[in-house]
Amino acid sequence: CVCVCTCARALGRNEGKRSLTHPSNPYFTRQMVVWDPQPRVIKFSRRHQRGSSANGLRRQKRDWVIPPINVPENSRGPFPHMLVRIRSDQDKNDGIRYSITGAGADQPPSGIYNIDPISGNMFVTQPLDREEKASFHLRAHAVDMNGNQVENPVDLYIYVIDMNDNRPEFQNQVYNGSVAEGSKPGSSVMQVTATDSDDSTTANGMVRYRILSQIPETPISNMFTINSETGDIVTVAAGLDREKVSQYTVIVQATDMEGNNNFGLSNTATALICITDINDNPPELTVRTFSGEVPENKVNVVVTNLTVVDKDQPHSPNWNAVYRIVSGDPSGHFTIRTNPITNEGMLTVVKPVDFEMNRAFMLTVVVSNQAHLASGIQSSLQSTAGVTISVQDVNEPPVFPVNPKMIRFEEGVPAGTTLTVFSAQDPDHFIQQTVRYSKLSDPANWLKINRTNGQITTMALLDRESMYVKNNMYEATFLAFDNGSPQASGTGTLQIYLIDVNDNAPVLIPREAQICEHSRPNSKINITASDTDADPNVGPFVFELPTFPASIRRNWTISRLNGDYAQLRLRISYLEAGVYEIPVIVSDSGNPPLSNRSTIRIKVCPCDNNGDCSATGAVAAAGLGTGAIIAILICIIILLSIVLLFVVWMKRREKERQAKPLLIDPEDDVRDNILKYDEEGGGEEDQDYDLSQLQQPESLDHIITKPTGVRRVDERPVVAESQYPVRSNLPHPGDIGDFINDGLRAADNDPTAPPYDSLLVFDYEGSGSTAGSVSSLNSSSSGQQDYDYLNDWGPRFKKLADLYGGGDDD
């Protein structure tokens, strides 16, 4: 039969006994890891067959199960270390080669295990780490020298035995938790959690918790406890008070090996436990009575600040104060607003107080928190206080009892009529003061007021149709002031409702119209009237034509449409084109009625088929006579003639300006002209030129032999230089003029002169001079020189002739 041979120690035949080196022993990892001195031998399983009946069936025997191979982690070696030996029953006869495959052998992480191909000894080459890889699955192979498989592959399972080589690690180094003050024992606070990378099924990975310290140790040193397995922290005692201790610092330790301090590895973390506030402290006013003062008739004035003390968490609902006035202010003159920063109560006036009615107030104030007090907490007696407020008397302005005051009068009230007495009262009853009046606003300047008693009298006629009257109402403002210190004044408005009377006659509308000269059904003019009065002194209106002149009623007629409108039309079939002014009498419905004779200007014109005035008809209907038309035409002709004469004069002036000769030749006139001097060539392609042509040649033979032709203006002629005239040494009366003319002609005929303007020298004095120096001319002359010829040189030399031509008298 085929079997798998193992040593007794590897198989662990003593199953009833737990050896110290067994992995299930919690202290196994603390012992020295000892390698098995006699590694076991693993043989390939073979299928044994038994003979059977003639039908050829064979019975296969069940294979042995190969137990796993246990290898401890973190072994110190030496390496490589033999684990097992792989053997085949056929290696006695044939040469067998052994190999292993799988993760850790020929697959990543490769190189951890290897096997001797001849002996079949399997080795581990390096220390193992269970936290990186806890097990390996390899397969052992046996082949002959030709590579043919001689045995079925054997599965090898290698388990890495865990050692306690990792400390517990907290998820956070600092944990934050909270619990309300006054909490009962057993109240949950927070949970801390630590993990251990070792095997959690063994003691190596079993973590236990405990509290090492608590800071501060108030009121006792063990206010909290922790569940050793779950890490839940709960209160263990009563007495948490935020106002005394607002935060606790608890050091928590986590230990593996089920909390065994002798063998386990430990780590610590910090738990910060914040004691949250509850409203267990009612607010208390600092004093039992507050006081303040306020001037009368002032609002939004802070009378006094109510100070309060609250030990709860600042700026929280348990600390924020709420103030209420429970008595002493039935009219609601005061309110208390909370200062959000200081928590003080600002007692403020929201409704004016009157010194004459209340000289002082006694208020009762209660303070509380936004949040209700915690269960079992009673409010303090110091949450209630009294407030005494004194009212200061000030000089108040006079007050009009009825403001605004309205009175009714008919319009047309004459000047000097007393309308009413508009008086004011001084509210300062405890001070005797005098009230005076003046007018502040009177848009139409119709009224005046008595300075002493406030009597209102008219100064002009009251007119309802005035522009200052709006909706039959006229308003004027008056001022009442006392003689107090400081002086106070008040204003009052008087409204006068003006009742309409029929004092305005109606006015005809429209004032102009046009109509066809031939009477047609649609040749009619709708007329109405406007009346500034009000009902019932307006329409319905009555329209009628006057009896004089008689032609009005003979040519025109009026028919009534309704109460406010009528139609004016031609009575005759034809009326000559022109402008006609038709008087119409309009009467209103007042009592008594008023009438007005109005004139409507009607243009009668020829019309087209549509009943519209034609262009020629419109001109004729405009009322212009022949003389007026002729005058208009003459004006137009005169205007055109003036324009024509102006145009002719401008053209003639232009011709004269063009015909007027210039002082210089027009060809030489360079004013506002563009002169073309030369062309510069073709750019880059024209850069190859001979600069020697611009220099003065040493020889002029090639120029002298040049044939006669047109001379270049940029080339100097090769001829003898012109000889300019030389002034004679002896003076002569005509010497100067002749010398200048000769020099001018020589310069004009000089072929060597440049082709541009140049400076010509005319004061050439010759090659010599009879006078050696100017100093020879002096007043001490012998008088033998005759200077009379200077008189022949003209008026410019007359002064010299007078100085030197005087003879012996000089």
mmCIF file with all atom_site columns, C-alpha atoms in Angstrom, residues 462-585:
data_model
loop_
_atom_site.group_PDB
_atom_site.id
_atom_site.type_symbol
_atom_site.label_atom_id
_atom_site.label_alt_id
_atom_site.label_comp_id
_atom_site.label_asym_id
_atom_site.label_entity_id
_atom_site.label_seq_id
_atom_site.pdbx_PDB_ins_code
_atom_site.Cartn_x
_atom_site.Cartn_y
_atom_site.Cartn_z
_atom_site.occupancy
_atom_site.B_iso_or_equiv
_atom_site.pdbx_formal_charge
_atom_site.auth_seq_id
_atom_site.auth_comp_id
_atom_site.auth_asym_id
_atom_site.auth_atom_id
_atom_site.pdbx_PDB_model_num
ATOM 1   C CA . LEU A 1 462 ? -60.768 133.575 -2.169  1.00 0.00 ? 462 LEU A CA 1
ATOM 2   C CA . ASP A 1 463 ? -60.968 131.958 -5.597  1.00 0.00 ? 463 ASP A CA 1
ATOM 3   C CA . ARG A 1 464 ? -61.735 128.267 -5.957  1.00 0.00 ? 464 ARG A CA 1
ATOM 4   C CA . GLU A 1 465 ? -60.364 128.272 -9.504  1.00 0.00 ? 465 GLU A CA 1
ATOM 5   C CA . SER A 1 466 ? -56.931 129.412 -8.330  1.00 0.00 ? 466 SER A CA 1
ATOM 6   C CA . MET A 1 467 ? -53.902 127.271 -9.108  1.00 0.00 ? 467 MET A CA 1
ATOM 7   C CA . TYR A 1 468 ? -53.212 126.977 -5.363  1.00 0.00 ? 468 TYR A CA 1
ATOM 8   C CA . VAL A 1 469 ? -56.521 125.210 -4.723  1.00 0.00 ? 469 VAL A CA 1
ATOM 9   C CA . LYS A 1 470 ? -56.422 121.431 -5.061  1.00 0.00 ? 470 LYS A CA 1
ATOM 10  C CA . ASN A 1 471 ? -59.721 119.535 -5.096  1.00 0.00 ? 471 ASN A CA 1
ATOM 11  C CA . ASN A 1 472 ? -61.567 122.594 -3.706  1.00 0.00 ? 472 ASN A CA 1
ATOM 12  C CA . MET A 1 473 ? -59.122 122.645 -0.757  1.00 0.00 ? 473 MET A CA 1
ATOM 13  C CA . TYR A 1 474 ? -56.722 125.435 0.164   1.00 0.00 ? 474 TYR A CA 1
ATOM 14  C CA . GLU A 1 475 ? -54.092 124.782 2.846   1.00 0.00 ? 475 GLU A CA 1
ATOM 15  C CA . ALA A 1 476 ? -52.132 127.229 4.982   1.00 0.00 ? 476 ALA A CA 1
ATOM 16  C CA . THR A 1 477 ? -49.669 126.475 7.821   1.00 0.00 ? 477 THR A CA 1
ATOM 17  C CA . PHE A 1 478 ? -49.282 128.550 10.977  1.00 0.00 ? 478 PHE A CA 1
ATOM 18  C CA . LEU A 1 479 ? -46.691 128.588 13.748  1.00 0.00 ? 479 LEU A CA 1
ATOM 19  C CA . ALA A 1 480 ? -47.378 128.794 17.495  1.00 0.00 ? 480 ALA A CA 1
ATOM 20  C CA . PHE A 1 481 ? -44.407 129.451 19.849  1.00 0.00 ? 481 PHE A CA 1
ATOM 21  C CA . ASP A 1 482 ? -44.009 130.130 23.543  1.00 0.00 ? 482 ASP A CA 1
ATOM 22  C CA . ASN A 1 483 ? -41.608 132.304 25.528  1.00 0.00 ? 483 ASN A CA 1
ATOM 23  C CA . GLY A 1 484 ? -39.937 129.473 27.383  1.00 0.00 ? 484 GLY A CA 1
ATOM 24  C CA . SER A 1 485 ? -36.238 128.755 27.559  1.00 0.00 ? 485 SER A CA 1
ATOM 25  C CA . PRO A 1 486 ? -35.387 127.346 25.191  1.00 0.00 ? 486 PRO A CA 1
ATOM 26  C CA . GLN A 1 487 ? -38.236 128.541 23.010  1.00 0.00 ? 487 GLN A CA 1
ATOM 27  C CA . ALA A 1 488 ? -40.486 125.800 21.635  1.00 0.00 ? 488 ALA A CA 1
ATOM 28  C CA . SER A 1 489 ? -42.814 126.009 18.648  1.00 0.00 ? 489 SER A CA 1
ATOM 29  C CA . GLY A 1 490 ? -45.463 123.897 17.007  1.00 0.00 ? 490 GLY A CA 1
ATOM 30  C CA . THR A 1 491 ? -47.175 124.011 13.640  1.00 0.00 ? 491 THR A CA 1
ATOM 31  C CA . GLY A 1 492 ? -50.799 123.706 12.649  1.00 0.00 ? 492 GLY A CA 1
ATOM 32  C CA . THR A 1 493 ? -52.473 123.317 9.262   1.00 0.00 ? 493 THR A CA 1
ATOM 33  C CA . LEU A 1 494 ? -55.693 125.125 8.317   1.00 0.00 ? 494 LEU A CA 1
ATOM 34  C CA . GLN A 1 495 ? -57.694 123.610 5.463   1.00 0.00 ? 495 GLN A CA 1
ATOM 35  C CA . ILE A 1 496 ? -60.297 125.824 3.778   1.00 0.00 ? 496 ILE A CA 1
ATOM 36  C CA . TYR A 1 497 ? -62.859 124.012 1.676   1.00 0.00 ? 497 TYR A CA 1
ATOM 37  C CA . LEU A 1 498 ? -64.086 126.525 -0.948  1.00 0.00 ? 498 LEU A CA 1
ATOM 38  C CA . ILE A 1 499 ? -67.671 126.080 -2.120  1.00 0.00 ? 499 ILE A CA 1
ATOM 39  C CA . ASP A 1 500 ? -68.062 126.906 -5.802  1.00 0.00 ? 500 ASP A CA 1
ATOM 40  C CA . VAL A 1 501 ? -70.191 129.808 -7.053  1.00 0.00 ? 501 VAL A CA 1
ATOM 41  C CA . ASN A 1 502 ? -70.985 130.567 -10.666 1.00 0.00 ? 502 ASN A CA 1
ATOM 42  C CA . ASP A 1 503 ? -68.356 133.229 -11.291 1.00 0.00 ? 503 ASP A CA 1
ATOM 43  C CA . ASN A 1 504 ? -66.826 131.984 -14.558 1.00 0.00 ? 504 ASN A CA 1
ATOM 44  C CA . ALA A 1 505 ? -68.540 132.064 -17.941 1.00 0.00 ? 505 ALA A CA 1
ATOM 45  C CA . PRO A 1 506 ? -68.057 129.146 -20.336 1.00 0.00 ? 506 PRO A CA 1
ATOM 46  C CA . VAL A 1 507 ? -65.538 129.365 -23.207 1.00 0.00 ? 507 VAL A CA 1
ATOM 47  C CA . LEU A 1 508 ? -66.181 127.972 -26.695 1.00 0.00 ? 508 LEU A CA 1
ATOM 48  C CA . ILE A 1 509 ? -64.093 125.034 -27.934 1.00 0.00 ? 509 ILE A CA 1
ATOM 49  C CA . PRO A 1 510 ? -62.589 124.810 -30.580 1.00 0.00 ? 510 PRO A CA 1
ATOM 50  C CA . ARG A 1 511 ? -61.486 128.284 -31.600 1.00 0.00 ? 511 ARG A CA 1
ATOM 51  C CA . GLU A 1 512 ? -60.594 127.342 -35.187 1.00 0.00 ? 512 GLU A CA 1
ATOM 52  C CA . ALA A 1 513 ? -62.080 124.944 -37.784 1.00 0.00 ? 513 ALA A CA 1
ATOM 53  C CA . GLN A 1 514 ? -62.505 124.467 -41.525 1.00 0.00 ? 514 GLN A CA 1
ATOM 54  C CA . ILE A 1 515 ? -65.438 123.518 -43.757 1.00 0.00 ? 515 ILE A CA 1
ATOM 55  C CA . CYS A 1 516 ? -66.115 122.963 -47.446 1.00 0.00 ? 516 CYS A CA 1
ATOM 56  C CA . GLU A 1 517 ? -67.527 125.855 -49.477 1.00 0.00 ? 517 GLU A CA 1
ATOM 57  C CA . HIS A 1 518 ? -70.272 123.595 -50.825 1.00 0.00 ? 518 HIS A CA 1
ATOM 58  C CA . SER A 1 519 ? -72.699 122.349 -48.268 1.00 0.00 ? 519 SER A CA 1
ATOM 59  C CA . ARG A 1 520 ? -72.414 118.587 -47.795 1.00 0.00 ? 520 ARG A CA 1
ATOM 60  C CA . PRO A 1 521 ? -73.905 116.141 -45.283 1.00 0.00 ? 521 PRO A CA 1
ATOM 61  C CA . ASN A 1 522 ? -70.560 115.804 -43.549 1.00 0.00 ? 522 ASN A CA 1
ATOM 62  C CA . SER A 1 523 ? -69.723 119.495 -43.667 1.00 0.00 ? 523 SER A CA 1
ATOM 63  C CA . LYS A 1 524 ? -70.290 120.302 -40.043 1.00 0.00 ? 524 LYS A CA 1
ATOM 64  C CA . ILE A 1 525 ? -68.296 121.431 -37.020 1.00 0.00 ? 525 ILE A CA 1
ATOM 65  C CA . ASN A 1 526 ? -68.741 119.944 -33.542 1.00 0.00 ? 526 ASN A CA 1
ATOM 66  C CA . ILE A 1 527 ? -68.462 122.566 -30.833 1.00 0.00 ? 527 ILE A CA 1
ATOM 67  C CA . THR A 1 528 ? -68.500 122.404 -27.035 1.00 0.00 ? 528 THR A CA 1
ATOM 68  C CA . ALA A 1 529 ? -67.578 124.647 -24.113 1.00 0.00 ? 529 ALA A CA 1
ATOM 69  C CA . SER A 1 530 ? -65.204 124.672 -21.106 1.00 0.00 ? 530 SER A CA 1
ATOM 70  C CA . ASP A 1 531 ? -66.131 126.082 -17.704 1.00 0.00 ? 531 ASP A CA 1
ATOM 71  C CA . THR A 1 532 ? -63.726 126.307 -14.750 1.00 0.00 ? 532 THR A CA 1
ATOM 72  C CA . ASP A 1 533 ? -66.607 126.189 -12.299 1.00 0.00 ? 533 ASP A CA 1
ATOM 73  C CA . ALA A 1 534 ? -67.907 122.973 -10.794 1.00 0.00 ? 534 ALA A CA 1
ATOM 74  C CA . ASP A 1 535 ? -71.318 121.325 -10.789 1.00 0.00 ? 535 ASP A CA 1
ATOM 75  C CA . PRO A 1 536 ? -73.994 122.556 -10.947 1.00 0.00 ? 536 PRO A CA 1
ATOM 76  C CA . ASN A 1 537 ? -72.514 125.724 -12.471 1.00 0.00 ? 537 ASN A CA 1
ATOM 77  C CA . VAL A 1 538 ? -71.294 124.098 -15.682 1.00 0.00 ? 538 VAL A CA 1
ATOM 78  C CA . GLY A 1 539 ? -73.246 122.202 -18.378 1.00 0.00 ? 539 GLY A CA 1
ATOM 79  C CA . PRO A 1 540 ? -75.520 121.533 -19.975 1.00 0.00 ? 540 PRO A CA 1
ATOM 80  C CA . PHE A 1 541 ? -74.544 124.483 -22.160 1.00 0.00 ? 541 PHE A CA 1
ATOM 81  C CA . VAL A 1 542 ? -76.726 126.558 -24.454 1.00 0.00 ? 542 VAL A CA 1
ATOM 82  C CA . PHE A 1 543 ? -75.237 127.538 -27.876 1.00 0.00 ? 543 PHE A CA 1
ATOM 83  C CA . GLU A 1 544 ? -76.836 130.215 -30.084 1.00 0.00 ? 544 GLU A CA 1
ATOM 84  C CA . LEU A 1 545 ? -75.911 132.600 -32.864 1.00 0.00 ? 545 LEU A CA 1
ATOM 85  C CA . PRO A 1 546 ? -76.277 136.356 -32.308 1.00 0.00 ? 546 PRO A CA 1
ATOM 86  C CA . THR A 1 547 ? -78.966 138.314 -34.196 1.00 0.00 ? 547 THR A CA 1
ATOM 87  C CA . PHE A 1 548 ? -76.459 140.878 -35.428 1.00 0.00 ? 548 PHE A CA 1
ATOM 88  C CA . PRO A 1 549 ? -75.078 140.913 -37.969 1.00 0.00 ? 549 PRO A CA 1
ATOM 89  C CA . ALA A 1 550 ? -77.908 139.322 -39.885 1.00 0.00 ? 550 ALA A CA 1
ATOM 90  C CA . SER A 1 551 ? -75.549 137.461 -42.249 1.00 0.00 ? 551 SER A CA 1
ATOM 91  C CA . ILE A 1 552 ? -74.504 135.173 -39.417 1.00 0.00 ? 552 ILE A CA 1
ATOM 92  C CA . ARG A 1 553 ? -77.885 133.529 -38.988 1.00 0.00 ? 553 ARG A CA 1
ATOM 93  C CA . ARG A 1 554 ? -78.502 133.739 -42.741 1.00 0.00 ? 554 ARG A CA 1
ATOM 94  C CA . ASN A 1 555 ? -75.393 131.699 -43.603 1.00 0.00 ? 555 ASN A CA 1
ATOM 95  C CA . TRP A 1 556 ? -74.963 129.506 -40.485 1.00 0.00 ? 556 TRP A CA 1
ATOM 96  C CA . THR A 1 557 ? -77.044 127.430 -38.144 1.00 0.00 ? 557 THR A CA 1
ATOM 97  C CA . ILE A 1 558 ? -76.477 125.580 -34.828 1.00 0.00 ? 558 ILE A CA 1
ATOM 98  C CA . SER A 1 559 ? -78.173 122.338 -33.845 1.00 0.00 ? 559 SER A CA 1
ATOM 99  C CA . ARG A 1 560 ? -77.948 120.772 -30.362 1.00 0.00 ? 560 ARG A CA 1
ATOM 100 C CA . LEU A 1 561 ? -76.407 117.315 -29.974 1.00 0.00 ? 561 LEU A CA 1
ATOM 101 C CA . ASN A 1 562 ? -76.536 116.819 -26.181 1.00 0.00 ? 562 ASN A CA 1
ATOM 102 C CA . GLY A 1 563 ? -76.063 118.835 -23.044 1.00 0.00 ? 563 GLY A CA 1
ATOM 103 C CA . ASP A 1 564 ? -72.433 119.678 -23.764 1.00 0.00 ? 564 ASP A CA 1
ATOM 104 C CA . TYR A 1 565 ? -72.100 119.482 -27.578 1.00 0.00 ? 565 TYR A CA 1
ATOM 105 C CA . ALA A 1 566 ? -73.647 121.176 -30.623 1.00 0.00 ? 566 ALA A CA 1
ATOM 106 C CA . GLN A 1 567 ? -73.040 121.305 -34.396 1.00 0.00 ? 567 GLN A CA 1
ATOM 107 C CA . LEU A 1 568 ? -72.298 124.386 -36.492 1.00 0.00 ? 568 LEU A CA 1
ATOM 108 C CA . ARG A 1 569 ? -73.007 124.040 -40.202 1.00 0.00 ? 569 ARG A CA 1
ATOM 109 C CA . LEU A 1 570 ? -73.755 126.105 -43.353 1.00 0.00 ? 570 LEU A CA 1
ATOM 110 C CA . ARG A 1 571 ? -77.341 127.112 -43.888 1.00 0.00 ? 571 ARG A CA 1
ATOM 111 C CA . ILE A 1 572 ? -76.751 127.939 -47.588 1.00 0.00 ? 572 ILE A CA 1
ATOM 112 C CA . SER A 1 573 ? -75.519 125.538 -50.268 1.00 0.00 ? 573 SER A CA 1
ATOM 113 C CA . TYR A 1 574 ? -72.409 127.529 -51.201 1.00 0.00 ? 574 TYR A CA 1
ATOM 114 C CA . LEU A 1 575 ? -70.196 130.010 -49.458 1.00 0.00 ? 575 LEU A CA 1
ATOM 115 C CA . GLU A 1 576 ? -67.205 131.669 -51.073 1.00 0.00 ? 576 GLU A CA 1
ATOM 116 C CA . ALA A 1 577 ? -63.870 130.383 -49.920 1.00 0.00 ? 577 ALA A CA 1
ATOM 117 C CA . GLY A 1 578 ? -62.199 132.459 -47.229 1.00 0.00 ? 578 GLY A CA 1
ATOM 118 C CA . VAL A 1 579 ? -61.788 132.892 -43.504 1.00 0.00 ? 579 VAL A CA 1
ATOM 119 C CA . TYR A 1 580 ? -64.875 133.801 -41.479 1.00 0.00 ? 580 TYR A CA 1
ATOM 120 C CA . GLU A 1 581 ? -65.104 134.693 -37.789 1.00 0.00 ? 581 GLU A CA 1
ATOM 121 C CA . ILE A 1 582 ? -68.440 133.475 -36.454 1.00 0.00 ? 582 ILE A CA 1
ATOM 122 C CA . PRO A 1 583 ? -69.579 134.731 -33.021 1.00 0.00 ? 583 PRO A CA 1
ATOM 123 C CA . VAL A 1 584 ? -71.318 132.157 -30.803 1.00 0.00 ? 584 VAL A CA 1
ATOM 124 C CA . ILE A 1 585 ? -73.068 132.892 -27.494 1.00 0.00 ? 585 ILE A CA 1
#
